[in-house]
Coordinates of C-alpha atoms in Angstrom, one line a residue:
Chain A
X1 CA -0.1 -0.2 0.1
X2 CA 1.4 3.4 -1.0
X3 CA 2.1 5.5 1.9
X4 CA 0.6 9.0 2.3
X5 CA 2.5 11.9 1.0
X6 CA 2.1 15.4 2.7
X7 CA 0.2 16.5 -0.5
X8 CA -2.3 13.7 0.0
X9 CA -2.7 14.7 3.6
X10 CA -3.6 18.2 2.5
X11 CA -5.7 17.0 -0.2
X12 CA -7.9 15.1 2.3
X13 CA -8.1 17.5 4.7
X14 CA -9.6 19.8 1.9
X15 CA -12.1 17.0 1.2
X16 CA -13.1 17.0 4.9
X17 CA -13.2 20.9 5.0
X18 CA -10.4 21.4 7.4
X19 CA -7.9 24.0 7.0
X20 CA -4.7 22.3 8.8
X21 CA -1.7 24.6 9.7
X22 CA 1.9 23.6 8.0
X23 CA 2.7 22.1 11.6
X24 CA -0.3 20.2 11.8
X25 CA 0.2 18.8 8.7
X26 CA 3.7 17.7 9.7
X27 CA 2.6 15.7 12.6
X28 CA -0.7 14.3 10.9
X29 CA 1.6 12.8 8.0
X30 CA 3.5 10.7 10.3
X31 CA 0.7 9.7 12.6
X32 CA -1.5 8.8 9.9
X33 CA 1.3 6.7 8.2
X34 CA 1.8 4.5 11.4
X35 CA -2.1 4.2 12.0
X36 CA -2.5 3.0 8.5
X37 CA 0.4 0.6 8.5
X38 CA -1.4 -0.9 11.4
X39 CA -4.9 -1.0 10.0
X40 CA -3.6 -2.4 6.8
X41 CA -3.6 -5.7 8.8
X42 CA -7.5 -6.3 7.6
X43 CA -6.2 -7.2 4.2
X44 CA -4.2 -10.4 5.6
X45 CA -7.6 -11.7 7.3
X46 CA -9.2 -14.7 5.5
X47 CA -11.9 -12.5 3.8
X48 CA -11.9 -14.1 0.5
X49 CA -15.4 -14.6 -0.2
X50 CA -16.8 -13.1 3.0
X51 CA -19.7 -10.7 2.4
X52 CA -19.2 -7.3 4.1
X53 CA -21.2 -6.5 7.3
X54 CA -22.3 -3.1 7.7
X55 CA -24.8 -3.2 10.6
X56 CA -24.9 -5.2 13.5
X57 CA -28.3 -6.1 13.2
X58 CA -30.3 -7.4 10.2
X59 CA -32.7 -4.5 9.7
X60 CA -35.4 -4.1 6.9
X61 CA -36.8 -0.8 6.1
X62 CA -38.5 1.1 9.1
X63 CA -41.3 3.4 8.4
X64 CA -44.0 5.3 10.5
X65 CA -47.2 6.7 9.6
X66 CA -47.0 9.8 7.8
X67 CA -48.7 12.1 10.5
X68 CA -47.8 15.3 11.5
X69 CA -46.1 15.4 15.0
X70 CA -44.7 18.0 17.2
X71 CA -41.4 19.4 15.9
X72 CA -39.2 22.3 17.1
X73 CA -40.4 25.8 16.9
X74 CA -38.4 28.1 14.4
X75 CA -37.2 29.9 17.5
X76 CA -35.9 26.7 19.0
X77 CA -34.4 25.4 15.9
X78 CA -32.5 28.8 15.5
X79 CA -31.6 29.0 19.0
X80 CA -28.0 27.7 18.5
X81 CA -27.6 29.6 15.1
X82 CA -24.2 31.6 14.7
X83 CA -26.4 34.2 12.9
X84 CA -29.9 34.1 11.8
X85 CA -32.3 36.7 10.1
X86 CA -36.3 36.4 9.0
X87 CA -36.6 33.1 10.5
X88 CA -33.7 31.5 8.5
X89 CA -30.2 30.7 9.1
X90 CA -27.9 33.3 7.8
X91 CA -24.6 31.8 6.1
X92 CA -21.7 33.4 4.1
X93 CA -22.2 33.7 0.6
X94 CA -22.2 30.0 -1.2
X95 CA -21.0 31.2 -4.5
X96 CA -17.7 32.0 -5.8
X97 CA -17.4 35.5 -7.3
X98 CA -15.8 34.9 -10.6
Chain B
X1 CA -28.6 2.6 55.3
X2 CA -25.2 4.2 55.7
X3 CA -24.7 7.3 57.5
X4 CA -23.2 9.0 54.2
X5 CA -25.7 9.2 51.7
X6 CA -23.2 9.4 48.8
X7 CA -21.6 6.1 49.9
X8 CA -25.2 4.2 49.7
X9 CA -26.0 2.3 46.4
X10 CA -29.0 3.6 44.2
X11 CA -30.9 0.5 44.8
X12 CA -30.7 1.3 49.3
X13 CA -31.5 5.0 47.9
X14 CA -34.4 3.9 46.1
X15 CA -35.7 1.9 49.2
X16 CA -35.1 4.6 51.8
X17 CA -37.1 7.3 49.2
X18 CA -39.7 5.0 49.0
X19 CA -40.1 4.3 52.8
X20 CA -39.8 7.7 53.5
X21 CA -36.7 7.6 55.7
X22 CA -35.0 10.0 53.5
X23 CA -36.0 12.6 50.7
X24 CA -34.7 13.2 47.3
X25 CA -33.7 17.0 48.4
X26 CA -31.4 15.7 51.3
X27 CA -29.9 13.0 48.7
X28 CA -29.3 15.4 45.9
X29 CA -27.9 18.1 48.4
X30 CA -25.8 15.4 49.7
X31 CA -24.1 14.6 46.6
X32 CA -23.9 18.5 45.3
X33 CA -21.7 19.2 48.4
X34 CA -19.8 15.9 47.5
X35 CA -19.4 17.4 44.2
X36 CA -18.5 20.8 45.6
X37 CA -15.8 19.3 47.7
X38 CA -13.8 17.1 45.4
X39 CA -14.9 17.7 42.0
X40 CA -12.0 20.6 41.8
X41 CA -9.3 17.4 42.1
X42 CA -11.2 15.0 40.1
X43 CA -12.7 17.0 37.3
X44 CA -15.4 14.6 36.3
X45 CA -18.0 17.4 35.6
X46 CA -18.4 19.6 32.7
X47 CA -21.1 21.3 34.1
X48 CA -23.0 21.1 37.4
X49 CA -26.8 21.7 37.3
X50 CA -27.7 22.0 41.1
X51 CA -30.6 24.3 40.6
X52 CA -32.2 22.1 38.0
X53 CA -31.3 18.8 40.1
X54 CA -32.8 20.4 43.5
X55 CA -36.1 21.5 41.5
X56 CA -36.5 17.6 40.4
X57 CA -35.9 16.5 43.6
X58 CA -38.2 19.0 45.3
X59 CA -41.1 18.1 42.8
X60 CA -40.7 14.3 43.5
X61 CA -40.7 14.6 47.3
X62 CA -43.8 16.8 46.9
X63 CA -45.6 14.1 44.9
X64 CA -44.4 11.4 47.1
X65 CA -46.0 13.0 50.1
X66 CA -49.2 13.5 48.6
X67 CA -49.1 9.7 47.6
X68 CA -48.3 9.7 43.7
X69 CA -47.3 6.7 42.0
X70 CA -43.6 7.1 41.3
X71 CA -40.8 5.2 39.4
X72 CA -38.7 3.1 41.6
X73 CA -35.6 5.2 40.9
X74 CA -37.8 8.4 41.5
X75 CA -35.8 11.2 43.2
X76 CA -32.3 9.0 42.9
X77 CA -29.8 11.5 41.2
X78 CA -27.7 10.7 38.1
X79 CA -24.9 12.1 36.1
X80 CA -25.4 12.3 32.5
X81 CA -22.4 11.8 29.8
X82 CA -22.2 15.1 27.9
X83 CA -22.5 13.5 24.6
X84 CA -26.5 13.0 25.4
X85 CA -28.5 16.3 24.3
X86 CA -30.3 17.9 27.4
X87 CA -33.0 20.7 26.7
X88 CA -31.7 23.8 28.5
X89 CA -28.5 22.4 29.7
X90 CA -25.4 22.7 28.2
X91 CA -24.1 20.1 25.9
X92 CA -20.3 20.1 24.4
X93 CA -19.4 16.3 23.9
X94 CA -15.8 17.6 25.3
X95 CA -15.3 19.8 22.1
X96 CA -14.7 23.7 21.5
X97 CA -17.1 22.9 18.6
X98 CA -20.0 23.0 20.8
X99 CA -18.8 25.3 23.4
X100 CA -21.7 27.1 25.2
X101 CA -24.4 25.3 22.7
X102 CA -28.0 24.8 25.0
X103 CA -29.8 22.1 22.9
X104 CA -33.6 22.8 22.0
X105 CA -34.4 19.1 23.0
X106 CA -33.6 16.0 25.0
X107 CA -32.1 12.8 24.3
X108 CA -34.7 9.9 24.4
X109 CA -32.4 8.5 27.2
X110 CA -32.8 11.9 28.8
X111 CA -36.3 12.1 28.5
X112 CA -36.7 8.8 30.0
X113 CA -34.6 9.8 33.2
X114 CA -37.0 12.9 33.5
X115 CA -39.8 10.5 33.2
X116 CA -38.5 8.5 36.0
X117 CA -38.1 11.5 38.2
X118 CA -34.5 11.3 38.6
X119 CA -32.7 14.6 39.4
X120 CA -29.6 15.3 36.7
X121 CA -26.8 16.5 38.7
X122 CA -24.8 17.4 35.9
X123 CA -23.1 16.6 32.5
X124 CA -19.8 14.5 32.7
X125 CA -16.5 15.0 31.1
X126 CA -15.3 13.0 27.8
X127 CA -12.8 12.8 25.0
X128 CA -13.7 14.6 22.4
X129 CA -17.0 13.5 20.6
X130 CA -16.2 10.2 22.3
X131 CA -12.6 9.6 20.6
X132 CA -10.3 8.3 23.1
X133 CA -9.6 6.1 26.0
X134 CA -8.2 8.5 28.8
X135 CA -10.6 11.8 28.6
X136 CA -7.0 13.5 27.6
X137 CA -8.8 14.4 24.3
X138 CA -11.4 16.5 26.2
X139 CA -11.1 20.1 25.0
X140 CA -11.8 21.0 28.7
X141 CA -8.6 19.2 30.1
X142 CA -8.7 15.6 31.4
X143 CA -10.7 13.8 34.1
X144 CA -8.5 12.4 36.9
X145 CA -8.7 8.7 38.2
X146 CA -9.9 8.9 42.2
X147 CA -7.6 5.9 42.8
X148 CA -4.6 7.8 41.6
X149 CA -5.2 11.6 40.5
X150 CA -2.2 11.6 38.2
X151 CA -3.6 8.5 36.2
X152 CA -6.6 8.4 33.7
X153 CA -9.8 7.5 34.5
X154 CA -10.6 5.7 31.1
X155 CA -12.2 7.2 28.1
X156 CA -14.1 8.4 26.5
X157 CA -16.4 8.3 29.5
X158 CA -13.8 9.1 31.9
X159 CA -16.0 11.7 33.3
X160 CA -18.8 9.3 34.2
X161 CA -16.5 6.6 35.8
X162 CA -14.6 9.1 37.9
X163 CA -17.7 10.7 39.4
X164 CA -19.1 7.0 40.4
X165 CA -15.4 6.2 41.9
X166 CA -15.3 9.4 43.8
X167 CA -19.1 9.0 45.0
X168 CA -20.2 12.3 43.3
X169 CA -23.1 10.4 41.9
X170 CA -24.8 7.1 42.4
X171 CA -25.5 6.4 38.7
X172 CA -24.4 7.8 35.5
X173 CA -25.0 7.1 31.7
X174 CA -22.5 6.5 29.2
X175 CA -22.0 5.5 25.6
X176 CA -19.8 2.8 24.2
X177 CA -18.6 2.5 20.5
X178 CA -15.5 0.7 21.1
X179 CA -15.3 0.4 24.9
X180 CA -16.1 3.6 26.3
X181 CA -18.4 2.5 29.1
X182 CA -16.2 -0.6 29.8
X183 CA -12.5 0.5 29.9
X184 CA -13.5 3.6 32.0
X185 CA -15.3 1.0 34.7
X186 CA -12.5 -1.3 34.6
X187 CA -10.0 1.3 35.7
X188 CA -11.9 2.9 38.3
X189 CA -13.2 -0.3 39.8
X190 CA -17.0 0.4 39.0
X191 CA -19.4 -1.2 36.5
X192 CA -20.3 -0.3 33.1
X193 CA -22.5 -2.1 30.8
X194 CA -22.8 -1.6 26.8
X195 CA -26.3 -3.5 26.1
X196 CA -27.2 -5.0 22.9
X197 CA -26.9 -2.8 19.8
X198 CA -30.4 -1.1 19.5
X199 CA -31.2 -2.1 23.1
X200 CA -31.1 1.7 24.1
X201 CA -32.3 4.5 22.0
X202 CA -29.2 6.7 20.1
X203 CA -31.8 9.6 19.6
X204 CA -30.4 12.6 20.8
X205 CA -27.1 11.5 21.0
X206 CA -24.6 13.1 19.0
X207 CA -23.5 10.4 17.0
X208 CA -19.7 9.0 16.8
X209 CA -20.1 5.8 14.5
X210 CA -23.7 4.8 14.2
X211 CA -23.4 1.3 13.5
X212 CA -21.3 0.7 16.7
X213 CA -22.4 3.4 19.1
X214 CA -24.5 2.3 22.1
X215 CA -25.7 3.9 25.1
X216 CA -25.6 2.0 28.5
X217 CA -25.5 2.2 32.3
X218 CA -22.8 3.2 34.8
X219 CA -22.8 2.5 38.4
X220 CA -21.2 1.1 41.6
X221 CA -23.2 -2.2 41.7
X222 CA -24.5 -4.8 39.4
X223 CA -27.8 -4.4 40.6
X224 CA -27.9 -0.5 40.3
X225 CA -26.7 -0.6 36.6
X226 CA -29.5 -3.3 36.1
X227 CA -32.0 -0.7 37.4
X228 CA -30.7 2.2 35.2
X229 CA -30.5 -0.2 32.4
X230 CA -34.3 -0.8 32.7
X231 CA -34.8 3.2 32.7
X232 CA -32.6 3.7 29.6
X233 CA -33.6 0.8 27.7
X234 CA -36.6 -0.1 25.2
X235 CA -38.0 0.6 21.9
X236 CA -38.1 4.1 20.6
X237 CA -39.8 5.0 17.4
X238 CA -37.5 7.9 16.9
X239 CA -34.4 5.7 16.3
X240 CA -35.2 3.4 13.6
X241 CA -32.4 0.9 14.7
X242 CA -34.0 0.7 18.1
X243 CA -35.2 -2.9 18.8
X244 CA -38.8 -3.6 18.6
X245 CA -38.8 -6.2 21.2
X246 CA -39.6 -6.5 25.1
X247 CA -36.3 -5.3 27.3
X248 CA -34.4 -8.4 28.6
X249 CA -35.2 -8.8 32.2
X250 CA -31.9 -7.3 33.5
X251 CA -33.3 -6.3 37.3
X252 CA -34.5 -9.9 37.9
X253 CA -31.3 -11.4 36.7
X254 CA -29.2 -8.9 38.8
X255 CA -31.3 -10.0 41.8
X256 CA -31.3 -13.6 41.1
X257 CA -27.5 -13.9 40.3
X258 CA -27.3 -17.6 40.0
X259 CA -24.7 -19.1 37.5
X260 CA -25.4 -23.1 38.4
X261 CA -25.1 -24.7 35.1
X262 CA -24.3 -21.8 33.2
X263 CA -21.6 -22.4 30.4
X264 CA -18.8 -19.9 30.3
X265 CA -16.2 -19.7 27.8
X266 CA -13.0 -18.1 28.3
X267 CA -11.8 -16.2 25.2
X268 CA -8.4 -17.6 24.1
X269 CA -7.4 -14.7 22.2
X270 CA -8.1 -12.0 25.0
X271 CA -5.2 -12.9 27.1
X272 CA -1.5 -13.5 27.2
X273 CA 1.0 -11.2 25.6
X274 CA 0.1 -7.6 26.4
X275 CA -2.1 -8.5 29.6
X276 CA -0.8 -7.0 32.6
X277 CA 0.1 -10.1 35.1
X278 CA -1.9 -8.3 37.9
X279 CA -5.0 -8.2 35.7
X280 CA -4.6 -11.9 34.3
X281 CA -4.1 -13.2 38.1
X282 CA -7.5 -11.4 39.3
X283 CA -9.4 -12.5 36.1
X284 CA -8.2 -16.3 36.7
X285 CA -9.4 -16.0 40.3
X286 CA -12.9 -14.6 39.4
X287 CA -13.2 -17.5 36.9
X288 CA -12.1 -20.0 39.8
X289 CA -14.7 -18.6 42.0
X290 CA -17.3 -18.5 38.9
X291 CA -16.7 -22.6 38.8
X292 CA -16.9 -22.4 42.5
X293 CA -20.7 -21.2 42.2
X294 CA -21.6 -23.8 39.9
X295 CA -20.6 -22.6 36.5
X296 CA -19.0 -24.7 34.0
X297 CA -15.6 -23.0 32.2
X298 CA -14.4 -24.1 29.0
X299 CA -11.8 -22.3 26.5
X300 CA -13.3 -20.9 23.6
X301 CA -11.2 -19.7 20.5
X302 CA -12.3 -16.5 18.4
X303 CA -9.6 -16.6 16.0
X304 CA -10.5 -13.5 14.0
X305 CA -10.7 -11.1 17.0
X306 CA -7.2 -10.8 16.0
X307 CA -8.2 -8.4 13.5
X308 CA -11.0 -6.6 15.4
X309 CA -8.7 -3.5 16.1
X310 CA -7.5 -2.9 12.7
X311 CA -11.2 -3.4 11.4
X312 CA -12.6 -1.0 14.2
X313 CA -9.9 1.8 13.3
X314 CA -11.3 1.8 9.7
X315 CA -15.0 1.4 10.2
X316 CA -15.0 3.9 13.2
X317 CA -13.0 6.8 11.5
X318 CA -14.9 6.3 8.4
X319 CA -18.3 6.7 10.2
X320 CA -16.9 9.4 12.2
X321 CA -15.8 11.5 9.0
X322 CA -19.2 11.3 7.9
X323 CA -21.1 12.0 11.0
X324 CA -19.0 14.8 12.0
X325 CA -19.6 16.6 9.0
X326 CA -22.8 17.8 10.4
X327 CA -20.4 20.6 12.2
X328 CA -20.3 23.1 9.4
X329 CA -20.5 26.4 11.0
X330 CA -24.1 27.1 9.9
X331 CA -26.9 25.9 11.9
X332 CA -25.5 25.4 15.4
X333 CA -22.2 25.5 17.3
X334 CA -19.0 27.2 16.7
X335 CA -18.5 29.9 13.6
X336 CA -14.8 31.1 12.8
X337 CA -14.6 33.4 10.0
X338 CA -10.9 33.5 8.7
X339 CA -9.4 36.8 9.3
X340 CA -6.8 37.1 6.4
X341 CA -9.8 36.6 3.8
X342 CA -11.9 39.3 2.4
X343 CA -15.6 38.2 2.1
X344 CA -14.9 34.6 2.9
X345 CA -17.2 31.9 1.4
X346 CA -19.3 29.6 3.4
X347 CA -16.5 26.8 2.4
X348 CA -13.7 28.7 3.9
X349 CA -15.5 29.5 7.0
X350 CA -16.4 25.7 7.1
X351 CA -12.7 24.9 7.0
X352 CA -11.5 27.7 9.4
X353 CA -14.2 26.5 12.1
X354 CA -13.6 22.9 11.8
X355 CA -9.6 23.5 12.2
X356 CA -10.3 25.8 15.2
X357 CA -13.0 24.0 16.6
X358 CA -12.1 20.0 16.3
X359 CA -9.0 18.5 18.6
X360 CA -6.1 16.8 17.1
X361 CA -7.9 13.5 17.7
X362 CA -10.9 14.3 16.0
X363 CA -9.1 15.9 13.1
X364 CA -6.6 12.5 12.8
X365 CA -10.0 10.4 12.5
X366 CA -12.4 12.4 10.4
X367 CA -9.0 12.5 7.8
X368 CA -8.5 8.6 8.2
X369 CA -12.0 8.2 7.6
X370 CA -12.0 10.5 4.5
X371 CA -9.0 8.4 3.0
X372 CA -10.8 4.9 3.9
X373 CA -13.7 5.9 2.1
X374 CA -12.1 7.5 -0.8
X375 CA -12.3 5.6 -4.3
X376 CA -9.2 3.9 -4.8
X377 CA -8.7 3.0 -1.5
X378 CA -12.3 2.0 -0.6
X379 CA -12.1 -1.8 -1.3
X380 CA -8.7 -2.1 0.4
X381 CA -9.7 -0.6 3.7
X382 CA -13.2 0.2 4.3
X383 CA -14.3 -2.9 2.3
X384 CA -11.9 -5.4 3.8
X385 CA -12.8 -4.1 7.3
X386 CA -16.6 -4.7 6.7
X387 CA -15.6 -8.4 5.7
X388 CA -13.4 -8.6 8.7
X389 CA -16.5 -7.5 10.8
X390 CA -18.6 -10.4 9.1
X391 CA -15.7 -12.9 10.5
X392 CA -16.0 -11.4 14.0
X393 CA -19.7 -12.1 14.1
X394 CA -19.1 -15.7 12.9
X395 CA -16.6 -16.2 15.9
X396 CA -18.9 -15.1 18.3
X397 CA -22.0 -17.1 16.9
X398 CA -19.8 -19.9 16.8
X399 CA -18.8 -19.6 20.4
X400 CA -22.4 -18.9 21.7
X401 CA -23.0 -22.3 20.2
X402 CA -20.8 -23.8 22.9
X403 CA -21.2 -21.4 25.7
X404 CA -23.8 -19.3 27.3
X405 CA -21.5 -16.4 27.9
X406 CA -17.7 -15.6 27.2
X407 CA -15.5 -13.5 29.4
X408 CA -12.0 -11.7 29.4
X409 CA -10.1 -9.3 30.9
X410 CA -11.9 -5.7 30.0
X411 CA -8.5 -3.7 29.3
X412 CA -5.0 -4.9 29.1
X413 CA -3.4 -2.7 31.7
X414 CA -4.7 -0.8 34.9
X415 CA -4.8 2.8 34.5
X416 CA -1.9 4.9 33.0
X417 CA -0.5 7.9 33.8
X418 CA -1.7 11.0 32.3
X419 CA 0.2 11.9 29.1
X420 CA 1.8 8.6 28.8
X421 CA 0.0 7.3 25.6
X422 CA -0.8 10.9 24.7
X423 CA 1.6 11.2 21.4
X424 CA 1.3 7.6 20.2
X425 CA -2.2 7.0 18.8
X426 CA -1.6 3.4 18.3
X427 CA -0.8 2.8 22.0
X428 CA -3.6 4.4 22.9
X429 CA -6.0 2.4 20.9
X430 CA -4.3 -0.8 21.8
X431 CA -6.4 -0.1 25.0
X432 CA -9.7 -1.2 23.3
X433 CA -8.6 -4.7 22.0
X434 CA -10.9 -6.5 24.4
X435 CA -13.7 -4.4 24.2
X436 CA -14.0 -3.7 20.3
X437 CA -15.2 -7.1 19.3
X438 CA -18.6 -6.5 20.9
X439 CA -19.4 -3.4 19.2
X440 CA -18.6 -4.8 15.7
X441 CA -20.8 -7.9 16.5
X442 CA -23.3 -5.8 18.3
X443 CA -23.4 -8.0 21.4
X444 CA -23.8 -7.1 24.6
X445 CA -21.1 -6.9 27.2
X446 CA -20.4 -5.7 31.0
X447 CA -17.2 -4.9 32.9
X448 CA -17.2 -5.2 36.7
X449 CA -14.0 -5.0 39.0
X450 CA -12.1 -8.1 39.7
X451 CA -9.8 -6.6 42.2
X452 CA -6.7 -4.7 42.3
X453 CA -3.5 -5.6 40.3
X454 CA -0.4 -6.9 42.5
X455 CA 2.3 -4.6 40.8
X456 CA 0.5 -1.3 41.1
X457 CA -2.5 -1.8 43.4
X458 CA -4.6 -0.3 40.8
X459 CA -8.3 -1.7 39.7
X460 CA -8.6 -4.4 37.3
X461 CA -11.8 -5.2 35.4
X462 CA -13.4 -8.6 34.0
X463 CA -15.7 -8.4 31.1
X464 CA -18.9 -10.8 30.2
X465 CA -20.1 -11.1 27.0
X466 CA -23.5 -12.4 25.8
X467 CA -25.3 -13.1 22.7
X468 CA -27.3 -10.3 21.5
X469 CA -30.8 -9.6 23.0
X470 CA -29.6 -11.7 26.1
X471 CA -28.2 -9.0 28.1
X472 CA -29.9 -10.4 31.4
X473 CA -27.0 -13.0 31.1
X474 CA -24.4 -10.3 32.2
X475 CA -26.3 -9.5 35.0
X476 CA -26.7 -13.3 36.1
X477 CA -23.0 -13.8 36.0
X478 CA -22.1 -10.1 37.0
X479 CA -24.4 -10.3 40.1
X480 CA -22.9 -13.5 41.2
X481 CA -19.3 -12.6 40.9
X482 CA -19.5 -9.4 42.3
X483 CA -21.3 -11.1 45.5
X484 CA -18.4 -13.8 45.7
X485 CA -15.9 -11.2 45.3
X486 CA -17.2 -8.9 48.4
X487 CA -17.3 -11.8 50.5
X488 CA -13.7 -12.5 49.7
X489 CA -12.7 -8.7 50.2
X490 CA -14.9 -8.3 53.0
X491 CA -16.2 -5.0 51.5
X492 CA -16.9 -3.4 48.1
X493 CA -13.8 -2.6 46.3
X494 CA -14.3 1.0 46.2
X495 CA -13.7 1.2 49.9
X496 CA -10.3 0.7 49.6
X497 CA -10.1 3.6 47.2
X498 CA -7.8 6.6 48.8
X499 CA -9.8 9.2 50.7
X500 CA -9.8 12.4 48.4
X501 CA -8.8 15.9 49.9
X502 CA -11.7 17.9 50.2
X503 CA -12.1 21.5 48.9
X504 CA -9.0 20.8 46.5

């Protein structure tokens, strides 16, 4: 398995929307390398022909009646918002200018 | 009833409250005084809600006075892990991301505690978003082990374990994704139970890894844990993974505690190298006691447990990277606007916020999970880990064809010193080696104290595992063993913990 480079980690951090500092990047490259070497052990397990398991319980789709039930008021839903206006979440611009 | 209400079991408190010899205000006040005296040194609580707890206590006392029918635990106070949302009471998950956040609703577990009339003393410390085995990853500083304040109380639920072991609450809630209830119980000589996956609602519990997370009870006796388990558990339509079936009879099992004829399997792979001699010795003695009590013991092999740690540290970060995407600086929680950017975009605000709001362990796991799920690596990592998960479930199924329960030490070592493993993530992860298989397969497990290790005098824990939906077997074995151990010790193990200096 190819080891992670500093550029790889920077790319992953971008995908995860975390702006890492240079010092954090340096540190994380080494740490992730050690962890990945260790978890790569899953590939040595006798998994040939084994089906993957995503959940501990065999579940079929769970539905409920489509009826109105009490929920949060707009005030309660907005109570933790960093900014709000006109009963809406106020967010920074979402489009690039160019 | 002992003189000191904070040293009394929850079951005894419930009896005293029911027959009117004590009031909930007296009990709650005694705990708040104890918290004021010792939590400066222990730091088990992130938030103390004295006013709210006393208001509930007064209401319960009034209702009892007029003869209302009350729940068995009505008036018995409890500490709630800070991963469970509490309406009107701050919930941080040990993270700067949620500093000062006051949730607008209650988790189902919290609603049940309130409905039972249990005063909530406060919110307990934890590793950030439940990621860790020591509470050192809490953004608000670590909790300390009452057995030795220089050592860790386990994690992520080290706040709950430390408040129980220092008599700052008779009961506490926990959540367990890879051992976060059981390992803290083991290193503090308390009791912690991870129920069958789906046995307790996850609604309103801030998710770490949704296919592994399970909430459960923490206490100082097996019966106390059972009483709390019965309050917390049961089907919840708000959690579609919650089991729609009657609760296992955990309280009856804890009261009976009869292991005659029960078949107990020792997991061969969870012993030997890496396990501290004193932990192994106490484990062997506990098994011998169970044999004396009439249980049959055999060795059982679970060959794929060897791969559990690796599979877990792929599946958990993968799910965590997805779950923690909710912290986007838009609807609640922290928002950091980058200073050096004029008119920053939502994405730039998001990235700056997630850098400032998440600690190093959360970032590590999010990035690891992002990698494991990325195309090109998905099959090699996440896909392989999910196949290993199937193998581990098969190991359990095969083992439970031979025996009724499995046993192992809970954690390979006693409590380590604060700082010892902070710079070595893999060393920290290895603490979970014996607890992880239960989460991967969804089976229930309990940790209870097995004694003190000879080499350091610190608590050792024994783990009991049962088949899915057979949680009562944990309490059968736990209660029988607890009784036999207390007979040999002459008193509950926590009576041997050092006295904490008051007002520290």
